[in-house]
Short mmCIF file of C-alpha atoms in Angstrom, two decimals:
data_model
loop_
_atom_site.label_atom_id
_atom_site.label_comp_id
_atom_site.label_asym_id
_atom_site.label_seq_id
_atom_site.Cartn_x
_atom_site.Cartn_y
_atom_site.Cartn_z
CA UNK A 1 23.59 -4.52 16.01
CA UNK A 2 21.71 -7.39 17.39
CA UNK A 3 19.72 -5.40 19.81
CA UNK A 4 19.21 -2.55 17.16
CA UNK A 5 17.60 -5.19 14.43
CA UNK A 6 15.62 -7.11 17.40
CA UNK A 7 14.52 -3.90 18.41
CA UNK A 8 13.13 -2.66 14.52
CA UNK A 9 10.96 -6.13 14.86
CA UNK A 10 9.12 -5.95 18.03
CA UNK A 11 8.40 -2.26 17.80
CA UNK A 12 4.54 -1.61 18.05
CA UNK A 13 3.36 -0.56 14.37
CA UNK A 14 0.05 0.03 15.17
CA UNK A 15 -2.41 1.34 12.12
CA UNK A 16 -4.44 4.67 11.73
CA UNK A 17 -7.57 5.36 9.86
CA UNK A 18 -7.16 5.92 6.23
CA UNK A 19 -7.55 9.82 6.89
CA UNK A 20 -3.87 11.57 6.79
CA UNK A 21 -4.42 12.71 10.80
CA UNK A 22 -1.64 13.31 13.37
CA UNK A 23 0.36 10.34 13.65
CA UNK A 24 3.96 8.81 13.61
CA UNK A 25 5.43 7.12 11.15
CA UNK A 26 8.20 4.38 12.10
CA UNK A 27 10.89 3.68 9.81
CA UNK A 28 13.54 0.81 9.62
CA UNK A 29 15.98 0.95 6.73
CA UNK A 30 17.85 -2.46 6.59
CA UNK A 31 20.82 -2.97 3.80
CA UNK A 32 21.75 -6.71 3.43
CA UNK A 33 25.15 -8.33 2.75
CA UNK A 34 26.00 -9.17 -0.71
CA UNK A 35 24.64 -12.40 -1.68
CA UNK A 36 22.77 -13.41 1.10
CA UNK A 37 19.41 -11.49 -0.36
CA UNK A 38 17.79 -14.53 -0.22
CA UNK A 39 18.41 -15.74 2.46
CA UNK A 40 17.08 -12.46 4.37
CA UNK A 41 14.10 -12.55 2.82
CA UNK A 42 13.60 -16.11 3.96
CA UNK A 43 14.51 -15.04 7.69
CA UNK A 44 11.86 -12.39 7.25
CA UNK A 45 9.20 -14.61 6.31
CA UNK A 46 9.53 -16.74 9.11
CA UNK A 47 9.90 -13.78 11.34
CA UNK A 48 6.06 -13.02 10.09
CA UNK A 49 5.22 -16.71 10.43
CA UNK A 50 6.24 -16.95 13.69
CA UNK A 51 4.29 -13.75 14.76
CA UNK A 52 1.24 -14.38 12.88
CA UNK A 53 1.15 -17.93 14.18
CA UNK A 54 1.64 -16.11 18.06
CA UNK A 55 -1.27 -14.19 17.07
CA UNK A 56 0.44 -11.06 17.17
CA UNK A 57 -1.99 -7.62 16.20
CA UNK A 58 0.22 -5.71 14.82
CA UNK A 59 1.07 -4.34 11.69
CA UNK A 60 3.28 -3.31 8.67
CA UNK A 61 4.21 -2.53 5.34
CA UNK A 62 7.68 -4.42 3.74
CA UNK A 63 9.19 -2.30 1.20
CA UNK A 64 12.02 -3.02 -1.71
CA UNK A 65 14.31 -0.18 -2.50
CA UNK A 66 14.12 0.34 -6.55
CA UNK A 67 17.11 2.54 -7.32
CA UNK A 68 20.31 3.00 -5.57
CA UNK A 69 23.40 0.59 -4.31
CA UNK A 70 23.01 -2.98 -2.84
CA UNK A 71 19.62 -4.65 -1.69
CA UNK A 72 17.63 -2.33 0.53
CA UNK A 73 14.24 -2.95 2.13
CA UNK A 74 11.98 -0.57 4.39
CA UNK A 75 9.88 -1.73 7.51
CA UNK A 76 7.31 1.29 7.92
CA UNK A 77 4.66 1.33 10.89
CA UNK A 78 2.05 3.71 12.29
CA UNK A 79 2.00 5.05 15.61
CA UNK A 80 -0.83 7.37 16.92
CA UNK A 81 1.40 8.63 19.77
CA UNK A 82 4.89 8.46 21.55
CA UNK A 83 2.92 6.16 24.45
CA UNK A 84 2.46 3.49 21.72
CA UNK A 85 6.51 3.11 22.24
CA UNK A 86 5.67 1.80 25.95
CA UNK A 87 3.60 -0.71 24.60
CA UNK A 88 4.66 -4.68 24.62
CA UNK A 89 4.06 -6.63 22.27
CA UNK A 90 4.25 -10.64 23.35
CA UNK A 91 4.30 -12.16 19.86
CA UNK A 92 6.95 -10.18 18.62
CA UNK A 93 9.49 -11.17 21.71
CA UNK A 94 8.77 -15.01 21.49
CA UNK A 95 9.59 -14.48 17.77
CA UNK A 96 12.69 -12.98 18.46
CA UNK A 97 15.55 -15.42 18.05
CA UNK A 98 14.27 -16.55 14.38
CA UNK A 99 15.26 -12.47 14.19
CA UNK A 100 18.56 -13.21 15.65
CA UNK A 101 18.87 -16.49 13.79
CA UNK A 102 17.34 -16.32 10.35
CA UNK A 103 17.35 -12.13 9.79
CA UNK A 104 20.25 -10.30 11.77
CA UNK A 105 23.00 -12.38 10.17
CA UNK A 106 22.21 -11.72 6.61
CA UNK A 107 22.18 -7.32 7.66
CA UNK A 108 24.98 -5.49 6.52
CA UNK A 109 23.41 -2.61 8.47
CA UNK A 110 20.19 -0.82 9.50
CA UNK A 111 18.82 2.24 10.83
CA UNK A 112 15.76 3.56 12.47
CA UNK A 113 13.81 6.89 12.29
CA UNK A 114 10.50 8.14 13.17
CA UNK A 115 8.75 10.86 11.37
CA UNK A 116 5.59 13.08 12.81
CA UNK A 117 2.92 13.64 10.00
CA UNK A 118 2.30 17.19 8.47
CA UNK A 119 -1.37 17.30 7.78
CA UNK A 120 -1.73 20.87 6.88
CA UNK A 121 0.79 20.62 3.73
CA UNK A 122 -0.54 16.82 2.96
CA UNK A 123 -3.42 15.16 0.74
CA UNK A 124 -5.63 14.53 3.33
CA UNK A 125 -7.14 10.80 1.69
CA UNK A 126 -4.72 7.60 1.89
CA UNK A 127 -5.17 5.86 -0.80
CA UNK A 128 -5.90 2.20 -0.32
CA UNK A 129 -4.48 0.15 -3.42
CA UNK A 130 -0.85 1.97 -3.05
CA UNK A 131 1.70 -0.73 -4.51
CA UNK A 132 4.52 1.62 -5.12
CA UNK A 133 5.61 5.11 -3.62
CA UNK A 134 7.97 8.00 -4.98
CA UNK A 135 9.72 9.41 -1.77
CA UNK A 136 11.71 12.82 -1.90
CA UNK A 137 13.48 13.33 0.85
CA UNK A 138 15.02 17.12 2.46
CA UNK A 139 17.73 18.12 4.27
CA UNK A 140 17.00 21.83 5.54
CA UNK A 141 19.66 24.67 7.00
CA UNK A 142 16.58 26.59 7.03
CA UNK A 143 13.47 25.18 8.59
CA UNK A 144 11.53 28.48 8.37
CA UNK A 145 12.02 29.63 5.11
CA UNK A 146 11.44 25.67 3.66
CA UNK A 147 8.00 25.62 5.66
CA UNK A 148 7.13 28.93 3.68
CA UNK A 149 8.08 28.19 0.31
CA UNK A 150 6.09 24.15 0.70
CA UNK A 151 2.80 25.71 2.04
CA UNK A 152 3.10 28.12 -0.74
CA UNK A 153 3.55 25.42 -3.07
CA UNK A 154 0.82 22.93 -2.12
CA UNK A 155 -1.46 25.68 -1.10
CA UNK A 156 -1.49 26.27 -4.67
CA UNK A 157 -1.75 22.90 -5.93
CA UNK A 158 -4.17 22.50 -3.64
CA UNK A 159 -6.38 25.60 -4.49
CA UNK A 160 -5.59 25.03 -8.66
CA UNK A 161 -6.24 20.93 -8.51
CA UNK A 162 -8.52 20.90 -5.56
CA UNK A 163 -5.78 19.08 -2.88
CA UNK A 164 -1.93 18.25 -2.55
CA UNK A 165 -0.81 15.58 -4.23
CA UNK A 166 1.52 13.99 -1.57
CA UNK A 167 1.52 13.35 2.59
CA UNK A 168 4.11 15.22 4.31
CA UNK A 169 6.39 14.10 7.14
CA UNK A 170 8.99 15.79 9.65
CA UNK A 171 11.89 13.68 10.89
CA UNK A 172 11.75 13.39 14.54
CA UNK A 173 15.44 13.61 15.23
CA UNK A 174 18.35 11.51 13.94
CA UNK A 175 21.75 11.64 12.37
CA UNK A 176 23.54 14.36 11.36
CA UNK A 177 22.77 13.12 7.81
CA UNK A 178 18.96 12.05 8.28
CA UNK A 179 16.78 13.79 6.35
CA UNK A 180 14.34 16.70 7.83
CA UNK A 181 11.28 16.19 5.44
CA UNK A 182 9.64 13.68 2.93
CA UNK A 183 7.46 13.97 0.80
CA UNK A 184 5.44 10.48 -0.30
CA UNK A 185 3.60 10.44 -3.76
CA UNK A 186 1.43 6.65 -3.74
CA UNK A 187 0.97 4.71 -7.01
CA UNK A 188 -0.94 1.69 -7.72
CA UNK A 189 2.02 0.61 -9.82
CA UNK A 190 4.33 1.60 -12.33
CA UNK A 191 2.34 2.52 -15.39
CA UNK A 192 0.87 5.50 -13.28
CA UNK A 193 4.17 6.84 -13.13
CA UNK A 194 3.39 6.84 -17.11
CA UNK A 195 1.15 9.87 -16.26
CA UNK A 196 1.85 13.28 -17.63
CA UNK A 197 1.68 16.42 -15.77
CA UNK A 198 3.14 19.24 -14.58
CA UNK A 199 5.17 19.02 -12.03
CA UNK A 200 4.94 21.49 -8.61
CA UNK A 201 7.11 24.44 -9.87
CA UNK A 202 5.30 24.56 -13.28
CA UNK A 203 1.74 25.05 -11.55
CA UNK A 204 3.25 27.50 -9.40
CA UNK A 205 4.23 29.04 -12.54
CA UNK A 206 0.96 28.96 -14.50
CA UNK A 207 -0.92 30.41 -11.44
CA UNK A 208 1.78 33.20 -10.08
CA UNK A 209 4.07 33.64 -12.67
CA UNK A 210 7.81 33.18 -13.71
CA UNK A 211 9.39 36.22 -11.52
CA UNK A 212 6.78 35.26 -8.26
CA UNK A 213 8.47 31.79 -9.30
CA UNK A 214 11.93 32.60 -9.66
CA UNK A 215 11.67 34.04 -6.10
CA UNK A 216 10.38 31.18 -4.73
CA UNK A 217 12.85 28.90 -6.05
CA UNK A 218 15.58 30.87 -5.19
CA UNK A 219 14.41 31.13 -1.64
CA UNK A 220 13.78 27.27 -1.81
CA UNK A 221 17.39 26.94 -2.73
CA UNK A 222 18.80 29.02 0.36
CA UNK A 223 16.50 26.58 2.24
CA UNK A 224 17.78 23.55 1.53
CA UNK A 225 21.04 21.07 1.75
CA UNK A 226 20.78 18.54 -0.12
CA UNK A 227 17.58 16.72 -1.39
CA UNK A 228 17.27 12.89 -3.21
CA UNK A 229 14.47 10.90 -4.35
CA UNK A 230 14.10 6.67 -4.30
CA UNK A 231 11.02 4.33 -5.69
CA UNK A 232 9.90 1.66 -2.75
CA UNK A 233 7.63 -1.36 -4.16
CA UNK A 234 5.21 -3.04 -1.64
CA UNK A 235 6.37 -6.43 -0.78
CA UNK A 236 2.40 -7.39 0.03
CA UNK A 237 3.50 -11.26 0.97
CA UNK A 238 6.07 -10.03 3.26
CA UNK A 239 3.95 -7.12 4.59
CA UNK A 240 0.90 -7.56 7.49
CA UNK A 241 -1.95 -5.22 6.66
#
């Protein structure tokens, strides 16, 4: 555990452009102990002192799980390639015992994925005043027939409301209960959640149909495990953008 959590801190995060380009996506989900909330967050913050004050480059988003069991927070970071995972990074390992001191104690547990960008089924703009996200995530026991029925889906959001409306992402391995897909819809904060519109199967709809639908959805269905959606809110204090 120690090495796993001293690991998900010294990891390059490097940043991209704010195109949605071929990249990866690093993920740390960390669950902390009942009652000691506080206390982790504290650890965190002087994790970021520490590396800020060591002049350390690199960055990263902090994230607080909305729905769902226990306290839950998110450490997402860009990659542009696999080499980036060579990389050292001396600010990060002369900050790590306030990890092992102030953060790891305070973990009930964590875990650690990476996911590869899907360009061709995302919006292609990032937008740059995101303070919460909406992330669906997919569990496939068909990868083919999934890929069909999402590029038939956002290629007709795209073509009716002129792109996608979220940025795609494949799972690059992991448990047997990882996810395979997410999709990530950005908000600049909860009253745009307030916004009404139809959702993805009712555009299909209104451009193809209910039996081209129907189809769809029931091939969608044969596609797919399980599925489940959470709301992450930007922690910008604890973040370093």
């Amino acid at each position: 555990m120690k090495q796993l959590c001293i690991a998900l801190l010294i990891l390059p995060l490097m940043v991209t452009a704010q195109n949605f380009e071929e990249a990866l996506l690093s993920m740390s989900v960390i669950t902390v102990k009942q009652g000691h909330n506080a206390q982790f967050l504290e650890g965190v913050s002087k994790w970021k002192d520490c590396y800020v004050e060591n002049e350390g480059t690199n960055q990263w988003n902090f994230w607080s799980r909305v729905q769902g069991e226990g306290s839950v927070y998110g450490l997402t970071g860009w990659m542009s390639n696999w080499a980036e995972m060579d990389k050292e990074d001396a600010a990060s390992e002369k900050c790590a015992m306030n990890a092992v001191n102030f953060i790891i104690p305070h973990i009930e547990k964590s875990e650690y994925n990476i996911a590869s960008t899907l360009p061709d089924w995302s919006k292609k703009t990032m937008a740059t005043d995101t303070k919460v996200v909406w992330v669906t995530y997919f569990r496939v026991k068909n990868g083919p027939a999934f890929s069909e029925v999402i590029k038939e889906i956002t290629g007709t959001i795209k073509t009716k409301e002129g792109e996608p409306r979220g940025q795609w992402y494949a799972f690059e391995g992991g448990g047997e209960q990882s996810p395979d897909y997410m999709v990530v819809s950005s908000f600049n904060g909860y009253a745009a959640l307030d916004e009404e519109r139809d959702g993805p199967w009712k555009v299909y709809e209104n451009v193809h149909g209910k039996k081209k639908t129907d189809d769809l959805r029931a091939k969608y269905r044969s596609a797919v495990d399980n599925s489940w959606a959470y709301l992450w809110s930007l922690n910008e204090k604890l973040s370093n953008q």
